[in-house]
Coordinates of C-alpha atoms in Angstrom, one line a residue:
K20 CA -17.6 -41.5 -69.3
I21 CA -15.6 -38.5 -68.2
F22 CA -18.4 -37.6 -65.6
K23 CA -18.5 -41.3 -64.5
G24 CA -14.7 -41.4 -64.1
F25 CA -14.7 -38.2 -62.1
A26 CA -17.5 -39.6 -59.8
I27 CA -15.5 -42.7 -59.2
F28 CA -12.4 -40.6 -58.3
L29 CA -14.4 -38.5 -55.8
S30 CA -15.8 -41.7 -54.2
V31 CA -12.3 -43.1 -53.8
V32 CA -11.1 -39.8 -52.3
F33 CA -14.1 -39.7 -49.9
V34 CA -13.5 -43.3 -48.8
V35 CA -9.8 -42.7 -48.2
V36 CA -10.5 -39.5 -46.2
Y37 CA -13.2 -41.3 -44.2
L38 CA -10.9 -44.2 -43.4
M39 CA -8.1 -41.7 -42.4
I40 CA -10.5 -39.9 -40.0
A41 CA -11.8 -43.2 -38.6
L42 CA -8.2 -44.3 -38.2
L43 CA -7.2 -41.1 -36.4
N44 CA -10.1 -41.5 -34.0
T45 CA -9.2 -44.9 -32.9
T46 CA -7.8 -45.2 -29.4
I47 CA -4.8 -47.2 -30.6
V48 CA -3.6 -44.6 -33.1
Q49 CA -4.2 -41.7 -30.8
S50 CA -2.4 -43.4 -27.9
F51 CA 0.5 -44.3 -30.2
T52 CA 0.7 -40.7 -31.5
A53 CA 0.7 -39.4 -27.9
A54 CA 3.5 -41.8 -26.9
K55 CA 5.6 -40.8 -29.9
V56 CA 5.2 -37.1 -29.2
A57 CA 6.1 -37.5 -25.6
E58 CA 9.1 -39.7 -26.5
F59 CA 10.3 -37.1 -29.0
F60 CA 10.3 -34.2 -26.4
S61 CA 11.7 -36.4 -23.7
K62 CA 14.8 -37.0 -25.9
Q63 CA 15.0 -33.4 -27.1
W64 CA 14.7 -31.9 -23.5
N65 CA 16.6 -34.8 -21.8
T66 CA 13.9 -35.1 -19.1
K67 CA 10.6 -37.0 -18.6
V68 CA 7.6 -36.1 -20.7
S69 CA 4.5 -38.2 -20.9
I70 CA 1.1 -37.7 -22.6
G71 CA -1.8 -40.0 -21.6
S72 CA -3.8 -39.8 -24.8
L73 CA -4.8 -37.6 -27.8
N74 CA -8.4 -37.1 -29.0
V75 CA -8.5 -35.5 -32.4
S76 CA -11.5 -34.9 -34.7
P77 CA -10.0 -33.3 -37.8
F78 CA -11.0 -29.6 -38.3
L79 CA -13.3 -29.6 -35.2
H80 CA -11.9 -30.8 -31.9
A81 CA -8.5 -31.6 -30.3
G82 CA -8.0 -32.9 -26.8
V83 CA -4.9 -34.0 -24.8
K84 CA -5.1 -35.9 -21.5
D85 CA -2.6 -36.3 -18.6
V86 CA 0.3 -34.2 -19.8
Y87 CA 3.3 -34.5 -17.4
V88 CA 6.7 -32.7 -17.7
E89 CA 9.7 -32.8 -15.3
D90 CA 12.4 -30.2 -15.0
L91 CA 16.1 -31.1 -15.4
Q92 CA 16.3 -31.9 -11.7
Q93 CA 13.6 -34.6 -12.2
D94 CA 11.1 -32.6 -10.1
T95 CA 7.6 -31.9 -11.3
L96 CA 7.4 -28.9 -13.6
A97 CA 3.8 -29.2 -14.8
Y98 CA 0.9 -31.6 -14.9
I99 CA -2.3 -31.0 -16.8
S100 CA -5.2 -33.4 -16.6
F101 CA -7.0 -32.2 -19.7
I102 CA -6.5 -29.7 -22.5
G103 CA -9.3 -29.3 -25.1
A104 CA -10.0 -26.9 -28.0
N105 CA -12.8 -26.6 -30.5
L106 CA -12.1 -24.9 -33.8
S107 CA -14.6 -22.4 -35.1
N108 CA -13.2 -21.5 -38.5
I109 CA -10.1 -20.7 -40.4
K110 CA -10.4 -17.3 -42.0
S111 CA -7.0 -17.5 -43.7
A112 CA -3.6 -19.2 -43.2
K113 CA -2.8 -16.4 -40.8
H114 CA -6.1 -16.0 -39.0
I115 CA -7.6 -18.9 -37.0
V116 CA -10.7 -18.7 -34.8
V117 CA -11.1 -21.1 -31.9
R118 CA -14.6 -21.4 -30.3
N119 CA -13.4 -22.4 -26.9
V120 CA -10.4 -23.7 -24.9
E121 CA -10.8 -25.8 -21.7
I122 CA -7.9 -26.7 -19.4
K123 CA -8.6 -28.7 -16.2
D124 CA -6.6 -29.7 -13.1
I125 CA -3.3 -27.8 -13.6
T126 CA -0.3 -28.2 -11.4
C127 CA 2.7 -26.0 -12.0
H128 CA 5.9 -25.8 -9.9
L129 CA 8.3 -23.0 -10.9
S130 CA 11.6 -22.2 -9.3
N131 CA 14.4 -19.7 -9.7
S132 CA 18.0 -20.6 -8.8
D133 CA 21.5 -19.5 -9.7
K134 CA 21.0 -21.5 -12.9
G135 CA 17.9 -19.5 -13.8
M136 CA 14.3 -20.5 -14.0
N137 CA 13.6 -24.3 -14.1
F138 CA 11.7 -24.1 -17.4
K139 CA 14.5 -22.2 -19.1
F140 CA 15.4 -25.3 -21.1
I141 CA 12.0 -25.2 -22.8
I142 CA 12.4 -21.5 -23.8
D143 CA 15.9 -22.2 -25.1
Y144 CA 14.6 -25.1 -27.2
F145 CA 12.1 -23.0 -29.1
K146 CA 14.4 -20.0 -29.3
S147 CA 15.9 -19.5 -32.8
D148 CA 19.7 -19.3 -33.1
K149 CA 19.3 -17.4 -36.3
K150 CA 20.0 -13.7 -36.2
K151 CA 17.0 -11.6 -36.7
E152 CA 16.9 -9.8 -40.0
E153 CA 14.9 -6.8 -40.8
K154 CA 12.0 -7.8 -43.0
E155 CA 9.2 -6.0 -44.7
Q156 CA 6.3 -5.6 -42.4
K157 CA 3.8 -8.3 -43.2
E158 CA 0.3 -9.2 -42.1
P159 CA 0.5 -10.5 -38.5
F160 CA -0.7 -14.0 -37.5
V161 CA -4.0 -13.7 -35.6
L162 CA -5.4 -16.2 -33.2
E163 CA -8.9 -15.6 -31.7
I164 CA -10.3 -17.7 -28.8
R165 CA -13.8 -16.7 -28.0
K166 CA -14.1 -18.5 -24.6
I167 CA -11.4 -19.8 -22.2
D168 CA -12.0 -21.9 -19.1
L169 CA -9.2 -22.9 -16.7
S170 CA -10.2 -24.8 -13.6
D171 CA -8.4 -26.1 -10.5
I172 CA -5.1 -24.3 -11.0
N173 CA -2.4 -25.0 -8.5
F174 CA 0.8 -22.9 -8.8
K175 CA 4.0 -22.6 -6.9
L176 CA 6.9 -20.1 -7.5
K177 CA 10.0 -20.4 -5.3
N178 CA 13.0 -18.1 -5.5
L179 CA 15.8 -20.3 -4.2
K180 CA 18.2 -17.4 -4.3
N181 CA 16.3 -15.6 -1.7
K182 CA 16.9 -17.2 1.7
T183 CA 14.5 -15.0 3.7
S184 CA 12.5 -17.0 6.2
I185 CA 8.9 -17.8 5.5
E186 CA 6.3 -16.8 8.1
E187 CA 2.9 -18.2 8.4
H188 CA 0.0 -15.9 7.3
L189 CA 2.5 -13.5 5.6
F190 CA 2.9 -13.2 1.8
A191 CA 6.5 -14.1 0.8
S192 CA 7.7 -13.2 -2.7
N193 CA 10.2 -16.0 -2.5
D194 CA 7.6 -18.6 -1.8
I195 CA 4.3 -18.0 -3.7
E196 CA 1.8 -20.8 -3.5
V197 CA -1.6 -20.5 -5.2
S198 CA -4.3 -23.1 -5.1
S199 CA -7.9 -23.7 -6.1
S200 CA -7.7 -21.1 -8.9
Y201 CA -10.2 -20.6 -11.6
L202 CA -10.2 -18.4 -14.7
R203 CA -13.1 -17.7 -17.1
A204 CA -12.3 -15.3 -20.0
K205 CA -13.6 -14.4 -23.4
N206 CA -12.5 -12.6 -26.6
F207 CA -8.9 -13.5 -26.5
V208 CA -7.0 -12.1 -29.5
L209 CA -3.4 -12.6 -30.3
S210 CA -2.3 -10.3 -33.1
G211 CA 1.4 -10.2 -33.8
G212 CA 2.8 -9.2 -30.4
D213 CA -0.4 -7.8 -29.0
I214 CA -2.8 -9.6 -26.7
N215 CA -6.3 -8.6 -25.8
L216 CA -8.5 -10.4 -23.3
E217 CA -11.7 -9.9 -21.2
I218 CA -11.4 -11.6 -17.8
E219 CA -14.9 -12.4 -16.6
H220 CA -13.8 -14.2 -13.4
L221 CA -10.5 -15.0 -11.8
S222 CA -10.3 -16.4 -8.3
L223 CA -7.4 -17.9 -6.2
K224 CA -6.2 -18.6 -2.7
E225 CA -2.6 -17.8 -1.7
R226 CA -0.6 -19.7 1.0
S227 CA -0.6 -16.7 3.3
G228 CA -4.4 -16.8 3.5
L229 CA -5.2 -14.1 1.0
N230 CA -8.4 -15.1 -0.8
L231 CA -9.1 -13.4 -4.2
K232 CA -12.8 -14.1 -4.6
K233 CA -13.1 -12.3 -8.0
L234 CA -11.1 -10.3 -10.4
K235 CA -12.6 -9.0 -13.6
G236 CA -11.6 -6.5 -16.3
K237 CA -10.3 -5.9 -19.8
V238 CA -6.7 -6.6 -20.4
R239 CA -4.3 -5.5 -23.1
V240 CA -0.6 -6.5 -23.4
S241 CA 1.5 -5.0 -26.1
P242 CA 5.1 -3.6 -26.4
Q243 CA 3.7 0.0 -26.1
N244 CA 0.8 -0.5 -23.6
I245 CA -0.3 -2.8 -20.9
Y246 CA -3.7 -2.0 -19.3
L247 CA -6.3 -3.3 -16.9
K248 CA -9.6 -1.4 -17.5
E249 CA -13.0 -1.5 -15.9
S250 CA -11.6 -3.9 -13.3
E251 CA -12.9 -5.0 -10.0
I252 CA -10.9 -6.8 -7.4
I253 CA -12.8 -8.5 -4.6
T254 CA -11.4 -10.4 -1.6
D255 CA -12.8 -11.3 1.8
N256 CA -12.1 -7.8 3.0
T257 CA -11.5 -5.6 -0.1
N258 CA -13.5 -4.2 -3.0
F259 CA -11.2 -2.3 -5.4
K260 CA -12.3 -0.8 -8.7
T261 CA -9.4 0.6 -10.8
D262 CA -8.1 1.4 -14.2
I263 CA -4.4 0.8 -14.7
N264 CA -2.5 2.0 -17.8
L265 CA 1.2 1.4 -18.4
Y266 CA 3.0 2.9 -21.4
S267 CA 6.4 2.0 -22.7
N268 CA 8.4 1.8 -26.0
T269 CA 9.1 -1.9 -26.0
Y270 CA 9.0 -4.8 -23.5
K271 CA 12.6 -4.1 -22.7
T272 CA 11.5 -0.8 -21.2
Y273 CA 10.1 -2.8 -18.2
S274 CA 13.7 -3.7 -17.2
S275 CA 14.0 -0.1 -16.1
F276 CA 10.4 0.2 -14.9
V277 CA 11.0 2.9 -12.2
D278 CA 12.3 5.5 -14.6
S279 CA 10.9 4.6 -18.0
V280 CA 7.3 3.2 -17.7
Y281 CA 4.7 5.9 -17.6
M282 CA 1.6 5.1 -15.5
Q283 CA -2.0 6.3 -15.3
I284 CA -3.9 4.8 -12.3
S285 CA -7.3 5.7 -11.0
T286 CA -9.9 4.2 -8.7
S287 CA -13.6 4.7 -8.1
Q288 CA -15.0 6.5 -5.1
D289 CA -16.5 3.4 -3.5
S290 CA -13.2 1.4 -3.6
Y291 CA -11.9 0.2 -0.2
V292 CA -9.1 -1.8 1.1
G293 CA -9.4 -4.0 4.2
M294 CA -6.4 -3.9 6.6
Q295 CA -6.8 -7.6 7.1
D296 CA -5.6 -8.0 3.5
A297 CA -2.8 -5.4 4.0
A298 CA -1.7 -7.5 7.0
Y299 CA -0.7 -10.3 4.7
F300 CA 2.1 -8.0 3.4
A301 CA 2.9 -6.0 6.6
K302 CA 3.3 -7.9 9.9
Q303 CA 2.7 -4.8 11.9
L304 CA -0.9 -4.7 10.7
Q305 CA -1.8 -8.2 11.9
G306 CA -5.0 -8.1 13.9
A307 CA -6.2 -5.0 12.0
K308 CA -9.7 -5.0 10.7
Q309 CA -10.1 -1.4 9.6
R310 CA -11.6 -0.6 6.2
V311 CA -10.0 2.3 4.3
F312 CA -11.8 3.9 1.4
T313 CA -9.4 5.2 -1.3
F314 CA -10.1 7.4 -4.3
F315 CA -7.2 8.6 -6.3
N316 CA -5.8 9.6 -9.7
L317 CA -2.1 9.2 -10.3
K318 CA 0.1 9.6 -13.4
G319 CA 3.8 9.6 -14.2
T320 CA 6.6 7.2 -13.5
L321 CA 7.5 5.7 -10.1
S322 CA 10.5 8.1 -10.0
N323 CA 8.4 11.1 -10.9
L324 CA 4.7 10.7 -9.8
T325 CA 2.0 13.3 -10.0
I326 CA -1.0 12.9 -7.6
N327 CA -4.0 14.7 -9.2
N328 CA -6.1 13.9 -6.2
L329 CA -5.9 11.5 -3.3
D330 CA -8.9 11.0 -1.0
V331 CA -8.5 8.6 1.9
R332 CA -11.4 7.9 4.4
S333 CA -11.4 5.7 7.5
N334 CA -14.3 5.9 10.0
N335 CA -14.7 9.7 10.5
T336 CA -11.1 10.5 9.4
Q337 CA -10.6 11.9 5.9
L338 CA -7.5 13.1 4.1
K339 CA -7.7 15.0 0.8
T340 CA -4.4 16.0 -0.9
Y341 CA -2.6 16.5 -4.2
G342 CA 0.9 17.2 -5.5
S343 CA 3.9 15.3 -6.7
I344 CA 6.4 12.7 -5.4
K345 CA 9.9 12.1 -6.8
G346 CA 12.1 9.1 -6.1
L347 CA 9.4 7.0 -4.5
V348 CA 11.4 3.8 -4.5
D349 CA 14.1 5.2 -2.1
I350 CA 11.9 6.3 0.9
E351 CA 14.7 8.1 2.7
N352 CA 15.4 10.3 -0.3
T353 CA 11.8 10.6 -1.6
F354 CA 11.0 14.3 -2.3
A355 CA 7.3 15.2 -1.9
D356 CA 5.5 18.5 -2.8
L357 CA 2.1 18.1 -1.4
R358 CA -0.9 20.3 -0.7
I359 CA -3.3 19.1 2.0
E360 CA -6.7 20.4 1.1
N361 CA -8.3 19.0 4.2
L362 CA -7.5 16.6 7.0
N363 CA -10.5 15.9 9.3
T364 CA -10.0 13.7 12.3
S365 CA -10.2 13.5 16.1
Y366 CA -8.1 11.7 18.7
E367 CA -11.2 9.6 19.6
D368 CA -11.5 8.5 16.0
V369 CA -7.8 7.6 15.9
L370 CA -8.2 5.4 19.0
N371 CA -11.3 3.7 17.5
Q372 CA -9.4 2.7 14.3
S373 CA -8.9 -1.1 14.2
L374 CA -5.2 -1.2 13.4
G375 CA -4.0 -4.4 15.2
F376 CA -0.7 -4.1 17.0
I377 CA -0.5 -0.4 16.1
N378 CA -3.4 0.3 18.5
E379 CA -1.3 -0.9 21.4
K380 CA 1.3 1.8 20.7
I381 CA -1.2 4.7 20.7
P382 CA -1.5 6.2 24.2
N383 CA -5.0 7.0 25.6
V384 CA -4.4 10.7 26.5
D385 CA -7.4 12.7 27.8
L386 CA -5.7 16.0 26.9
L387 CA -5.6 15.0 23.2
K388 CA -9.2 13.9 23.3
R389 CA -10.2 17.4 24.4
L390 CA -9.0 18.8 21.1
G391 CA -12.3 17.4 19.7
N392 CA -12.7 17.5 15.9
V393 CA -9.5 18.7 14.2
M394 CA -9.4 20.2 10.7
L395 CA -6.0 20.8 9.1
K396 CA -5.0 22.5 5.9
G397 CA -1.4 23.0 4.8
E398 CA 1.5 22.0 2.6
F399 CA 4.6 19.9 2.8
R400 CA 7.7 20.1 0.7
G401 CA 10.9 18.1 1.0
K402 CA 12.1 14.7 2.3
I403 CA 11.3 12.9 5.5
K404 CA 14.3 14.4 7.3
D405 CA 14.7 17.6 5.3
F406 CA 11.4 19.5 4.7
V407 CA 9.5 22.7 5.2
S408 CA 5.8 22.7 6.0
K409 CA 3.0 24.9 7.3
A410 CA -0.5 24.2 8.5
N411 CA -3.6 25.9 9.8
I412 CA -5.3 23.8 12.5
I413 CA -8.8 24.3 13.7
S414 CA -10.0 22.3 16.7
D415 CA -12.5 22.6 19.6
I416 CA -9.9 24.6 21.6
G417 CA -9.1 27.2 18.9
V418 CA -7.2 28.0 15.8
V419 CA -3.4 27.4 15.6
D420 CA -0.9 28.2 12.8
V421 CA 2.2 26.1 12.6
E422 CA 5.3 26.4 10.5
A423 CA 7.8 23.5 10.7
E424 CA 10.9 22.3 9.1
S425 CA 13.6 19.6 9.5
K426 CA 17.2 19.5 8.7
P427 CA 19.6 16.5 8.7
K428 CA 22.3 16.8 11.4
A429 CA 25.0 14.1 11.6
N430 CA 23.2 10.9 12.8
S431 CA 20.1 12.8 13.9
T432 CA 17.5 15.2 12.6
L433 CA 16.9 18.8 13.8
Y434 CA 13.2 19.8 13.8
L435 CA 12.1 23.4 14.1
A436 CA 8.6 24.8 14.6
K437 CA 6.9 28.1 15.0
I438 CA 3.4 28.2 16.6
E439 CA 1.0 31.1 16.7
S440 CA -2.6 31.5 17.9
N441 CA -4.9 34.3 18.7
G442 CA -7.0 32.2 21.1
V443 CA -6.4 28.8 22.7
N444 CA -9.0 27.7 25.2
L445 CA -6.8 26.3 28.0
S446 CA -9.8 25.8 30.2
K447 CA -11.2 23.1 27.8
L448 CA -7.8 21.7 27.0
L449 CA -6.7 21.2 30.6
N450 CA -10.3 20.6 31.9
N451 CA -10.1 23.4 34.5
N452 CA -12.5 26.3 34.8
M453 CA -9.9 28.6 36.5
L454 CA -8.3 29.0 33.1
G455 CA -9.6 30.7 30.0
T456 CA -8.5 31.7 26.5
T457 CA -5.0 32.9 25.8
S458 CA -3.0 34.0 22.8
L459 CA 0.5 32.5 22.2
N460 CA 3.5 32.4 20.0
A461 CA 6.2 29.9 20.4
D462 CA 9.4 28.7 18.8
A463 CA 10.6 25.1 19.4
S464 CA 13.5 23.0 18.2
I465 CA 14.3 19.4 18.9
V466 CA 17.2 17.1 17.9
W467 CA 15.9 13.6 17.4
N468 CA 17.5 10.2 16.8
K469 CA 16.7 6.6 17.7
N470 CA 18.6 6.9 21.0
Y471 CA 17.8 10.3 22.4
R472 CA 15.8 13.5 22.1
N473 CA 17.1 17.0 22.9
G474 CA 15.3 20.2 22.3
E475 CA 14.4 23.8 23.3
L476 CA 11.1 25.8 23.6
F477 CA 10.5 29.5 24.0
A478 CA 6.9 30.6 24.3
N479 CA 5.1 33.9 25.0
L480 CA 1.5 33.8 26.3
H481 CA -0.5 37.0 25.9
N482 CA -3.8 37.8 27.6
F483 CA -3.4 34.7 29.8
Y484 CA -6.6 34.2 31.7
F485 CA -6.5 32.7 35.2
K486 CA -9.1 33.1 38.0
D487 CA -10.9 36.0 36.3
N488 CA -7.6 37.9 35.8
I489 CA -5.8 38.5 32.5
Y490 CA -2.0 38.5 32.6
D491 CA -0.5 40.5 29.8
Q492 CA 2.7 38.4 29.4
V493 CA 3.8 35.0 30.5
Q494 CA 7.1 33.6 29.3
V495 CA 8.0 30.0 29.2
E496 CA 11.4 28.5 28.3
G497 CA 12.0 24.8 28.2
K498 CA 14.8 22.3 27.5
L499 CA 14.2 18.7 26.6
N500 CA 16.7 16.0 27.5
D501 CA 15.3 12.7 26.5
Y502 CA 12.3 12.1 28.8
D503 CA 13.0 15.1 31.0
I504 CA 11.8 18.7 30.4
D505 CA 13.4 21.6 32.3
L506 CA 11.2 24.7 32.4
D507 CA 11.7 28.4 33.3
L508 CA 8.5 30.3 33.9
N509 CA 8.3 34.1 34.3
I510 CA 5.2 36.1 35.1
K511 CA 5.5 39.8 35.3
D512 CA 2.3 41.6 36.2
K513 CA 1.0 44.4 38.3
Y514 CA -0.4 41.8 40.7
A515 CA 2.5 39.4 40.8
D516 CA 6.1 38.8 40.0
L517 CA 6.8 35.1 39.7
K518 CA 9.9 33.2 38.7
A519 CA 9.8 29.4 38.7
K520 CA 12.0 26.5 37.6
G521 CA 10.4 23.1 37.0
Q522 CA 11.2 19.6 35.8
I523 CA 8.7 17.4 34.0
N524 CA 9.3 13.7 33.4
Y525 CA 6.9 12.0 31.0
Q526 CA 8.5 8.6 30.5
N527 CA 6.0 6.6 32.6
K528 CA 3.6 8.5 34.9
P529 CA 3.9 12.2 34.2
S530 CA 5.3 14.2 37.1
I531 CA 6.5 17.8 37.8
V532 CA 8.9 19.2 40.4
L533 CA 8.6 23.0 40.8
D534 CA 10.8 25.5 42.6
A535 CA 9.4 29.0 42.5
Q536 CA 10.1 32.5 43.9
A537 CA 7.1 34.7 44.3
S538 CA 7.2 38.4 45.3
Q539 CA 4.6 41.1 45.6
V540 CA 1.8 38.6 45.0
D541 CA -1.6 40.4 45.5
L542 CA -3.7 37.5 46.6
H543 CA -6.9 39.5 46.7
N544 CA -6.7 41.0 43.2
M545 CA -5.5 37.7 41.8
N546 CA -8.6 36.0 43.3
L547 CA -6.4 33.2 44.7
Y548 CA -7.9 33.1 48.2
S549 CA -11.4 34.3 49.2
F550 CA -10.2 35.3 52.7
A551 CA -7.5 37.6 51.4
D552 CA -8.1 41.3 52.0
T553 CA -6.8 44.2 49.9
N554 CA -3.6 44.5 52.0
T555 CA -2.6 40.8 51.7
I556 CA 0.7 40.7 49.8
L557 CA 2.7 37.5 49.6
S558 CA 6.4 37.0 49.0
A559 CA 7.6 33.4 49.4
D560 CA 9.6 30.4 48.1
I561 CA 7.4 27.7 46.8
F562 CA 8.3 24.0 46.3
A563 CA 5.9 21.5 44.7
N564 CA 6.1 17.8 43.7
I565 CA 3.1 16.9 41.7
Q566 CA 2.2 13.5 40.3
N567 CA -0.9 14.3 38.3
F568 CA -1.4 17.0 35.7
D569 CA -5.2 17.2 36.1
L570 CA -5.8 20.4 38.0
D571 CA -9.0 19.0 39.5
S572 CA -7.2 16.1 41.2
L573 CA -3.7 17.1 41.9
N574 CA -1.6 14.5 43.7
G575 CA 1.6 15.5 45.5
E576 CA 3.0 18.0 47.9
V577 CA 3.4 21.8 48.1
R578 CA 5.7 23.6 50.6
I579 CA 5.7 27.4 51.0
K580 CA 8.5 29.2 52.9
H581 CA 7.7 32.9 53.7

């Protein structure tokens, strides 16, 4: 009888549970429940909330359709067409495993005004007013989601406090608009305050035109560490593979990110950035199509950053450097201590870079093309307007050593340079076979600001080759006054004594005006005229007005007064 009574009890319980499940799965009950939940939150939040329907299969599946929420200004805050989840198992009261979560057709409009974010009322509702008390550390709540699919995500974020105008095809931080987004992820784990996630595919299109075709990687978010590892970022023009690690004490540390968050960032050697993507953030690069390969390893905070290595390649130009940078956020006061292991380039390669509007500002100068391949090694220490540097430059015309420094001066900057070379091929540089190789040392200074340029130059040329003669010493002194250069030239040699003053203008078409006094010029030994005999000595005043610096096609006039 006891067994029979127990069997009858179980049968009654089974029937009751079955009827409850059947009742919960009826459209009427689920619609009624959805309406009541929406009505509850509408009253609590004092705004419109609606839920189309619920679909619940106890212990297995839950689904919600047509969720709509307005902000306190009666504008759309969020709309979600469908949210569904399938339960895998419940390991304990504090450990739940969900097989998959699916969310479709998401529209989210966020805005920030003087009153704060437009969803702040929801955060405030769930925020506890009770003061936090120190409690014994307990086992954290764990939520696992093995698979996540979010499709057709449309997202807007407007900063109404920022009145900066919005330009077409430019990214604007005060007006972010993302459409046609998709996210597929797996192995989501929420454990206490830590989140781990593997992103298999994230794609989106931004209002500016930036098209993120794919982002994948392993993500971790915790108070002490945020990372993106084994990641790949692919757009229409960029393929960037990177590992990013951010270390902090708590989430509050990020409020002082520049000084307090320690970073480790590295990329793979085949990572590249398309300038077309960079143009969405810098108007000056619009029209640029250049692809720049970047390989680097950085560590430190933004205020104190160490560059273990930085390798940048574009066409046939390559820069390899390492060092440290302090105060990066404030460019004017950023202090850099860099070693340039190698800079390989040529002026031809610079001209061939596809840099959009920047290309229009790079002059096509034949003289610079004749430098050929240029290799530079050196170092830089200081700020943009207060630095010391030195470099060894090897080009097709010879080897030059340069030491340079700058010093702030009122509203301008003073630049100083010392240049030395044991052999510069002037014949190749100036495209004239009458010249040859010469040694030089020069000191130059220039005061520069946005309105004017003033400077001085003093140079000594040794073993100066001209028309099969070598002149032991040639002195050049120059003064720069904006676009005009005043020159004093002195040649003291056994075959000539020449003093000349000249003025060069380089604003539009380069030109030179020369006023010279020559005495005891031995035309025969200087090989200046083939008809000159050994007794031909010239003393004269010479005036020249020349419009072309190419010695093979001079244009202008020359007057000689004996």
